[in-house]
mmCIF file of N, CA and C in Angstrom:
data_model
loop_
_atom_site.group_PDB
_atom_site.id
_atom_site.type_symbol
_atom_site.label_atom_id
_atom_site.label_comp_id
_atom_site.label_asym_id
_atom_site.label_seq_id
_atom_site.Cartn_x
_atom_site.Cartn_y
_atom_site.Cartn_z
ATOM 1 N N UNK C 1 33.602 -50.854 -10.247
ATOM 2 C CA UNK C 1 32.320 -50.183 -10.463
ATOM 3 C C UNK C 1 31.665 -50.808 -11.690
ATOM 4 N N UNK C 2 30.460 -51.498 -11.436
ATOM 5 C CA UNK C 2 29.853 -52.013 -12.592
ATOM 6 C C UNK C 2 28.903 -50.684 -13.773
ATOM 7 N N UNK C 3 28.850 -50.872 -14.575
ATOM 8 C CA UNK C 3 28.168 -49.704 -15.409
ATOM 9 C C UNK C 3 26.664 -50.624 -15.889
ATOM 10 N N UNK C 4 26.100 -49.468 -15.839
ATOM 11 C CA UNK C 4 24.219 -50.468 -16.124
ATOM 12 C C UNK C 4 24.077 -50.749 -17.234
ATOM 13 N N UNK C 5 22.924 -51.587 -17.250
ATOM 14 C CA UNK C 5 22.763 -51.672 -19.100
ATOM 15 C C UNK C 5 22.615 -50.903 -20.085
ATOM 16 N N UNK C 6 22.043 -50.171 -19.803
ATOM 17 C CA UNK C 6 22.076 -48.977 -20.647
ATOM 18 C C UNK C 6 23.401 -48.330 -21.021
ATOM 19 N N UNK C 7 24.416 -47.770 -19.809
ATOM 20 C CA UNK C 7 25.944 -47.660 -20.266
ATOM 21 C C UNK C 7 26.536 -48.428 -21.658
ATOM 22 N N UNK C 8 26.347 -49.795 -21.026
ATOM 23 C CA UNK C 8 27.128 -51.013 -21.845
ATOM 24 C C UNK C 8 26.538 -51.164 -23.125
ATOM 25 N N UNK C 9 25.130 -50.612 -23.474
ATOM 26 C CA UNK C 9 24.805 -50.537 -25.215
ATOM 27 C C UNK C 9 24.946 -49.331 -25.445
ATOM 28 N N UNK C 10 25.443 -48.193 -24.905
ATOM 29 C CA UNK C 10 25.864 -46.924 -25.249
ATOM 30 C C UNK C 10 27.316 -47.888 -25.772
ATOM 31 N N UNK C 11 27.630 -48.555 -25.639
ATOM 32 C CA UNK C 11 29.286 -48.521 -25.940
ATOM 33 C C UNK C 11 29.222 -49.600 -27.518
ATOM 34 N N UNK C 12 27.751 -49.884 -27.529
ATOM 35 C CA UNK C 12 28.100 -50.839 -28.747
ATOM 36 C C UNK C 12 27.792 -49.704 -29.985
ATOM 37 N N UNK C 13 28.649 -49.640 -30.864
ATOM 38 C CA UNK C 13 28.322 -48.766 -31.905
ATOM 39 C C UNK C 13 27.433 -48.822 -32.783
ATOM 40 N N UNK C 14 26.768 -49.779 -33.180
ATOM 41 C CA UNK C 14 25.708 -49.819 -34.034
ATOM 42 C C UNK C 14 24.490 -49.374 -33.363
ATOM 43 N N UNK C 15 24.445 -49.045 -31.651
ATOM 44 C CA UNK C 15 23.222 -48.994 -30.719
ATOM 45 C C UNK C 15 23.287 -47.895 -30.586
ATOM 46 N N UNK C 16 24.415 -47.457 -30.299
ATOM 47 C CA UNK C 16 24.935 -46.108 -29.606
ATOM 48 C C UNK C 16 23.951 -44.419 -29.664
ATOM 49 N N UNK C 17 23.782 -43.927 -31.737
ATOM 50 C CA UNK C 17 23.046 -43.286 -31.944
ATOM 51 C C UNK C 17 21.434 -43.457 -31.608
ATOM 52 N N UNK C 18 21.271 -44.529 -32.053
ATOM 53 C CA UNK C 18 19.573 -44.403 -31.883
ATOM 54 C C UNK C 18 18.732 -44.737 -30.336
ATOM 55 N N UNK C 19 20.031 -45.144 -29.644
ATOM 56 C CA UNK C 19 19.865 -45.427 -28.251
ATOM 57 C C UNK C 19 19.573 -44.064 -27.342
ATOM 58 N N UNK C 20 21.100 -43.550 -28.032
ATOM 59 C CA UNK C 20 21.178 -41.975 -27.010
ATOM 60 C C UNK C 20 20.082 -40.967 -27.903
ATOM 61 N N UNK C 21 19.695 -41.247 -28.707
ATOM 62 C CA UNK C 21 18.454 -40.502 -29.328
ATOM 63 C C UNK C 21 17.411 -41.082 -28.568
ATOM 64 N N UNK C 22 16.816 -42.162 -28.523
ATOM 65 C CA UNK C 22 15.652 -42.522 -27.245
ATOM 66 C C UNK C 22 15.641 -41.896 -26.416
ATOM 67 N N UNK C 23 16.991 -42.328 -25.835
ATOM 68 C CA UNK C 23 17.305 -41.339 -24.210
ATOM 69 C C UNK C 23 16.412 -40.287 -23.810
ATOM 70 N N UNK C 24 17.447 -39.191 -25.194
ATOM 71 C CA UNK C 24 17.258 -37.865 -24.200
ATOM 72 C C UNK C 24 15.855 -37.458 -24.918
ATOM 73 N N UNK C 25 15.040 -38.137 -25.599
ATOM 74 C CA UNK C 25 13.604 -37.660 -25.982
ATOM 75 C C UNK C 25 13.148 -38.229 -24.780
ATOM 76 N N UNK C 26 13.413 -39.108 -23.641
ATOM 77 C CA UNK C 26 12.718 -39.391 -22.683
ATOM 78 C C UNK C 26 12.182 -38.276 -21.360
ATOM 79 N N UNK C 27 13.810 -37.388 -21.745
ATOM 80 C CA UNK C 27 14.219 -36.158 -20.818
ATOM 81 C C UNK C 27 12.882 -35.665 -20.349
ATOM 82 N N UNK C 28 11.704 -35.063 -21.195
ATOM 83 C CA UNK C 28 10.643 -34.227 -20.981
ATOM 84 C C UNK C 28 9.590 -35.326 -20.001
ATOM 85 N N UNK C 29 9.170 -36.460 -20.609
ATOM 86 C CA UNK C 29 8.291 -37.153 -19.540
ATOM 87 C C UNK C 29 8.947 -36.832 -18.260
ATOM 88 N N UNK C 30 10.157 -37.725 -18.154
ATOM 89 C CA UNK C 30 10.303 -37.653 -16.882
ATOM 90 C C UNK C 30 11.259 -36.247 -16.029
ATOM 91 N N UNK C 31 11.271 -35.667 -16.401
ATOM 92 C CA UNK C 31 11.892 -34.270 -15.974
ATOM 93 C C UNK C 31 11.102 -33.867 -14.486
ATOM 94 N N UNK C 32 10.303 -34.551 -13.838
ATOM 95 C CA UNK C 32 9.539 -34.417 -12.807
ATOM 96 C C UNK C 32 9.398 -35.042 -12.115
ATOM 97 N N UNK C 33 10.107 -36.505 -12.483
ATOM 98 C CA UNK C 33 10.322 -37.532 -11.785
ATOM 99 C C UNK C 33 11.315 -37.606 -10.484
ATOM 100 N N UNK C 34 10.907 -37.040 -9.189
ATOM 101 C CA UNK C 34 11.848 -37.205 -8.008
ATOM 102 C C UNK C 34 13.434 -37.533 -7.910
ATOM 103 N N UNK C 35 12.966 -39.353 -8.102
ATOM 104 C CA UNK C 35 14.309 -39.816 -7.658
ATOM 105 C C UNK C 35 14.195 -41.202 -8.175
ATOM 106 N N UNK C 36 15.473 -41.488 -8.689
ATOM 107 C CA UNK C 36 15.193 -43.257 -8.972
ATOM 108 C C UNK C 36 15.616 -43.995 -7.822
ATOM 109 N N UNK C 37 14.716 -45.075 -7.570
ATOM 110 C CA UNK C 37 14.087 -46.187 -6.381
ATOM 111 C C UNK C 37 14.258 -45.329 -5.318
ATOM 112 N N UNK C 38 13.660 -44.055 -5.066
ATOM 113 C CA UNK C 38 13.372 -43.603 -3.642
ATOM 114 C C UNK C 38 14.164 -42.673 -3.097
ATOM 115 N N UNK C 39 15.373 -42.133 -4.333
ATOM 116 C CA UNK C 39 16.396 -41.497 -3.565
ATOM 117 C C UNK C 39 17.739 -41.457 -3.976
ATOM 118 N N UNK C 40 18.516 -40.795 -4.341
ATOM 119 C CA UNK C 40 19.146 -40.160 -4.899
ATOM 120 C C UNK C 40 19.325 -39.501 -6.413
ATOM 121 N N UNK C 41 19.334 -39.878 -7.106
ATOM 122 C CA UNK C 41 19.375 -39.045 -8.614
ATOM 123 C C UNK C 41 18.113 -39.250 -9.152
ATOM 124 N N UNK C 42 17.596 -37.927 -9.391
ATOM 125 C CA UNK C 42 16.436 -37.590 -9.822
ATOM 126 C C UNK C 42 16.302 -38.717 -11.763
ATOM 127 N N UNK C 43 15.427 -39.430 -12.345
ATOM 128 C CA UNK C 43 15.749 -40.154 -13.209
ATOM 129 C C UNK C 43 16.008 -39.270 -14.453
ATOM 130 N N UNK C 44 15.843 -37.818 -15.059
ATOM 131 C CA UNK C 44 16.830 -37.494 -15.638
ATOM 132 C C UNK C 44 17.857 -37.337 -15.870
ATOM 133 N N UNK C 45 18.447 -36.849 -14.483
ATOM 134 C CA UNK C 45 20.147 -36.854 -14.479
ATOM 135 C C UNK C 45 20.741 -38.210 -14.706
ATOM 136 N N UNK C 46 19.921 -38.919 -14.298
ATOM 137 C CA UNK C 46 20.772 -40.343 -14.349
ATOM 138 C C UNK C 46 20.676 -40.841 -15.491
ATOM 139 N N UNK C 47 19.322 -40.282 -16.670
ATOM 140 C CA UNK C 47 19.559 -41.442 -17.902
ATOM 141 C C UNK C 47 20.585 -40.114 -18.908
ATOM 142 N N UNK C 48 21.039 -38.607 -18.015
ATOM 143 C CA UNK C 48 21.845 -38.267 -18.659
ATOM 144 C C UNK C 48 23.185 -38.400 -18.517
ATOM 145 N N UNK C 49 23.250 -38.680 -17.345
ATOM 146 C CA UNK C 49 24.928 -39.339 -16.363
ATOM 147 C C UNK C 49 25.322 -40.504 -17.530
ATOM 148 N N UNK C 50 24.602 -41.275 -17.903
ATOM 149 C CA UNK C 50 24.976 -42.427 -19.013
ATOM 150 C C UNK C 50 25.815 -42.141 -20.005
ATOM 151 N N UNK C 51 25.444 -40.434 -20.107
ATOM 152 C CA UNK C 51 27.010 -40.071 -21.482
ATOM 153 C C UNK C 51 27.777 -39.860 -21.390
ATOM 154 N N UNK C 52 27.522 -39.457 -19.599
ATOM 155 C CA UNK C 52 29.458 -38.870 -19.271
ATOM 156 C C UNK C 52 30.507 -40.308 -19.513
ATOM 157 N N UNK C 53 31.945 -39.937 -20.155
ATOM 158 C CA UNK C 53 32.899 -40.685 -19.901
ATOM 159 C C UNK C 53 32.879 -41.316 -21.043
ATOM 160 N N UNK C 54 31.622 -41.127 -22.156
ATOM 161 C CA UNK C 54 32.054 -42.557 -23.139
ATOM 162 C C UNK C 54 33.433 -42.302 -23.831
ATOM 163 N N UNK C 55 33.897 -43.433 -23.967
ATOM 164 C CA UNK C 55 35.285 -43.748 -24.752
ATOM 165 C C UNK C 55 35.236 -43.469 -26.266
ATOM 166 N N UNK C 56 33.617 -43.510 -26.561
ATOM 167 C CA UNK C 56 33.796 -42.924 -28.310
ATOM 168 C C UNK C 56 32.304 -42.767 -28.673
ATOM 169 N N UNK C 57 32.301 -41.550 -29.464
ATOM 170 C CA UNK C 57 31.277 -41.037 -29.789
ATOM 171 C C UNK C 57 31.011 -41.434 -31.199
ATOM 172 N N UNK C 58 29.890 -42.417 -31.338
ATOM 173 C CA UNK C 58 29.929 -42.305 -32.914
ATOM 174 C C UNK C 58 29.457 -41.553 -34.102
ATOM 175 N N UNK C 59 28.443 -40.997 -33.533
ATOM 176 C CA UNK C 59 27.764 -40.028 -34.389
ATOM 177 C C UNK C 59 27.216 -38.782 -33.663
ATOM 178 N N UNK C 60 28.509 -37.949 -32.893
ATOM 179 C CA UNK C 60 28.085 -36.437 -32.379
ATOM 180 C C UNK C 60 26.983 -35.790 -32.500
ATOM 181 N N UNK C 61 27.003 -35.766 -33.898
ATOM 182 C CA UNK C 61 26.398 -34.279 -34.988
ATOM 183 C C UNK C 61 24.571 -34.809 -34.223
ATOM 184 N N UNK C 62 23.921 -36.128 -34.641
ATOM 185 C CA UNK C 62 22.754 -36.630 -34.198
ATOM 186 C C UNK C 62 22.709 -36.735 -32.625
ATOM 187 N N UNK C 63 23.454 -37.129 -31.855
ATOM 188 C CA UNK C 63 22.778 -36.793 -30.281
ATOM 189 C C UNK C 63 22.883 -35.109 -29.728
ATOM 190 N N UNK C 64 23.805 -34.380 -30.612
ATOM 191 C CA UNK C 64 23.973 -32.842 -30.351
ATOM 192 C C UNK C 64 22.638 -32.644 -31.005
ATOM 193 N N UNK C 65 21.906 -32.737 -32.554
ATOM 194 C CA UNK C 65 20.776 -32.204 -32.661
ATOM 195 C C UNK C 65 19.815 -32.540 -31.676
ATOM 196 N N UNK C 66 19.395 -33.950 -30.958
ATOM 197 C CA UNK C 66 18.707 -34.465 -29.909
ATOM 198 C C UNK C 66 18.941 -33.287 -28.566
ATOM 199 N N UNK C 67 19.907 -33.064 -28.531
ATOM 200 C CA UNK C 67 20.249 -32.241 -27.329
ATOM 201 C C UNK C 67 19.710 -30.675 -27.254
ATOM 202 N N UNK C 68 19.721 -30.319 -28.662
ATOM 203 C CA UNK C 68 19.408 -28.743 -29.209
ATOM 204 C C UNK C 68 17.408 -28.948 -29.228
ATOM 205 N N UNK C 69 17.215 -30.157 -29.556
ATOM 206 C CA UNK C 69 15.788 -30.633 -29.689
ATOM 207 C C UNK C 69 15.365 -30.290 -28.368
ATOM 208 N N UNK C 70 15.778 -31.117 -27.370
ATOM 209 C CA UNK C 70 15.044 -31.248 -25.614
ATOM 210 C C UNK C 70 15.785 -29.772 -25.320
ATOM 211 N N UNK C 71 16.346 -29.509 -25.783
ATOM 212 C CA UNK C 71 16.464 -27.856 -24.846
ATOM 213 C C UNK C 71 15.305 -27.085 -25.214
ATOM 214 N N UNK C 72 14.874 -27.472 -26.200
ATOM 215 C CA UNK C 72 13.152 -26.108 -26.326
ATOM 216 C C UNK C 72 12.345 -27.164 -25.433
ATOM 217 N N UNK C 73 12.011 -27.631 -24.948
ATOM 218 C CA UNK C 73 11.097 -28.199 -24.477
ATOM 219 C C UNK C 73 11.514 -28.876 -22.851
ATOM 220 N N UNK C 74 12.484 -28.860 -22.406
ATOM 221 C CA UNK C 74 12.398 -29.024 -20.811
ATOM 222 C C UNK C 74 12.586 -27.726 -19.964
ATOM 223 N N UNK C 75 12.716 -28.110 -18.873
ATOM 224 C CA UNK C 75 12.722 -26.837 -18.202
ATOM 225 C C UNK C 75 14.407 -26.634 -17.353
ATOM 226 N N UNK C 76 14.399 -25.537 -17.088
ATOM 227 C CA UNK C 76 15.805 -25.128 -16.751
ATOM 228 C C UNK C 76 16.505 -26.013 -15.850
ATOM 229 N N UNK C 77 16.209 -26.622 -14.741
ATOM 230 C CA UNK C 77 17.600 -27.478 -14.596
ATOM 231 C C UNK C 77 17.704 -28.838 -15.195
ATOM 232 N N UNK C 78 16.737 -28.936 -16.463
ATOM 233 C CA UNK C 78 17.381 -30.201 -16.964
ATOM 234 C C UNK C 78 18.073 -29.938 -18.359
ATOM 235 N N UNK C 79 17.472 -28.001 -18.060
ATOM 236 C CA UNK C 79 18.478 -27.821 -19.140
ATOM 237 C C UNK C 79 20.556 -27.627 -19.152
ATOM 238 N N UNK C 80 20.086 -27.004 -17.523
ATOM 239 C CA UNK C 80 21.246 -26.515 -17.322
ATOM 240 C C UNK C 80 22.336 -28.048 -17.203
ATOM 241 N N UNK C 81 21.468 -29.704 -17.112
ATOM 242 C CA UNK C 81 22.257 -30.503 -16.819
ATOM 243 C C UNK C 81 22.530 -30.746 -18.403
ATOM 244 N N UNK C 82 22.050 -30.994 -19.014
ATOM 245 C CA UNK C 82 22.160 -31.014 -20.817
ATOM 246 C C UNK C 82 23.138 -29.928 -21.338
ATOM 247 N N UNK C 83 23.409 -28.877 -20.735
ATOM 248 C CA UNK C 83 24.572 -28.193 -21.245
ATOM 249 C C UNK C 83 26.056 -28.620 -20.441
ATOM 250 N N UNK C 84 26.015 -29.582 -19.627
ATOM 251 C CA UNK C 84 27.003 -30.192 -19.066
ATOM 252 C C UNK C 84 27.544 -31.445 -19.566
ATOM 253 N N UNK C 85 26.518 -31.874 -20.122
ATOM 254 C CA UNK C 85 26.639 -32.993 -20.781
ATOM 255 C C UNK C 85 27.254 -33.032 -22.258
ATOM 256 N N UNK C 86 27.013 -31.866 -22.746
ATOM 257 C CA UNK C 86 26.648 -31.220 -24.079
ATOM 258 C C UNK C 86 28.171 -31.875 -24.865
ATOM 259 N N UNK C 87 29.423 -31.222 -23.784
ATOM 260 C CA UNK C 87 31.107 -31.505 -24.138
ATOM 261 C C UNK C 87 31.208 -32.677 -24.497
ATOM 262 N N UNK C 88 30.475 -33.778 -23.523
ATOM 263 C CA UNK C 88 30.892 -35.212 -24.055
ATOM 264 C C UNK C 88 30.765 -35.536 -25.223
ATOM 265 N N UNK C 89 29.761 -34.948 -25.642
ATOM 266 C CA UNK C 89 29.066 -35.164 -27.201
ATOM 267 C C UNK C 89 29.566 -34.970 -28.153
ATOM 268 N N UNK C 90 29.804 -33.981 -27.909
ATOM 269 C CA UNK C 90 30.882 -33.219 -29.518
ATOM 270 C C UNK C 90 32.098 -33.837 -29.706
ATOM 271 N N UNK C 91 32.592 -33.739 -30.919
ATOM 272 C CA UNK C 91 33.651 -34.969 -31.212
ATOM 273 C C UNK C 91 34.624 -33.601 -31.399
ATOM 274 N N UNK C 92 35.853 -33.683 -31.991
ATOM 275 C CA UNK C 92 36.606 -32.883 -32.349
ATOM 276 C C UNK C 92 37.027 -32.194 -33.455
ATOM 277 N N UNK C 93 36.013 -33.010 -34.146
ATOM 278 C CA UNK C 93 35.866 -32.913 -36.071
ATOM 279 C C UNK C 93 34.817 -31.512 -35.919
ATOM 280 N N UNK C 94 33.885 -31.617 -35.158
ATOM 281 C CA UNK C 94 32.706 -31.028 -34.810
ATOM 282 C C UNK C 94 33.040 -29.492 -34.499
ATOM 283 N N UNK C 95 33.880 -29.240 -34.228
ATOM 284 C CA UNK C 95 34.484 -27.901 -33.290
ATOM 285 C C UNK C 95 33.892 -26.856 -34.647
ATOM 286 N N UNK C 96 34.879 -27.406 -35.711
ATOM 287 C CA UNK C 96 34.605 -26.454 -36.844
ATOM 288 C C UNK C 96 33.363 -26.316 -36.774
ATOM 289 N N UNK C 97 32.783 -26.626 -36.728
ATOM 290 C CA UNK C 97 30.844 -26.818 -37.510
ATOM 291 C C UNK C 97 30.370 -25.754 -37.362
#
């Protein structure tokens, strides 16, 4: 299974934060957007599918505020997919917080 470009600079650490901060400020434009190329995953879920699985989170605390950010401002099922996503995010240092 190849992973897209976007995946593969999620994984470089110096990209990682300010990348997945782009991201999910994108959430609200397109939150209405159908489907990417015609059919199957609507293009939010998919530029949020990009966080599931990463191997290392470098800076939690900033894509969790990004995440707490787009929850006032999208609408419920892109919220309800952002609280699914939410676990990947948090590191384990974070629990305390």
């Amino acid at each position: 299974v190849s992973d897209s470009l976007v995946r593969v600079l999620l994984h470089v650490d110096a990209m990682q934060t300010e990348l997945g901060c782009m991201l999910l400020q994108l959430l609200p434009e397109h939150q209405h957007d159908t489907a990417v190329d015609g059919g199957g995953m609507p293009l939010a879920r998919a530029i949020l599918a990009q966080f599931r699985w990463l191997e290392r989170i470098v800076d939690g605390k900033a894509l969790v505020g990004s995440v707490c950010e787009m929850m006032q401002v999208v609408e419920p099922p892109i919220k309800r997919e952002l609280l699914l996503v939410l676990p990947e995010l948090v590191q384990d240092a974070q629990h305390a917080d």
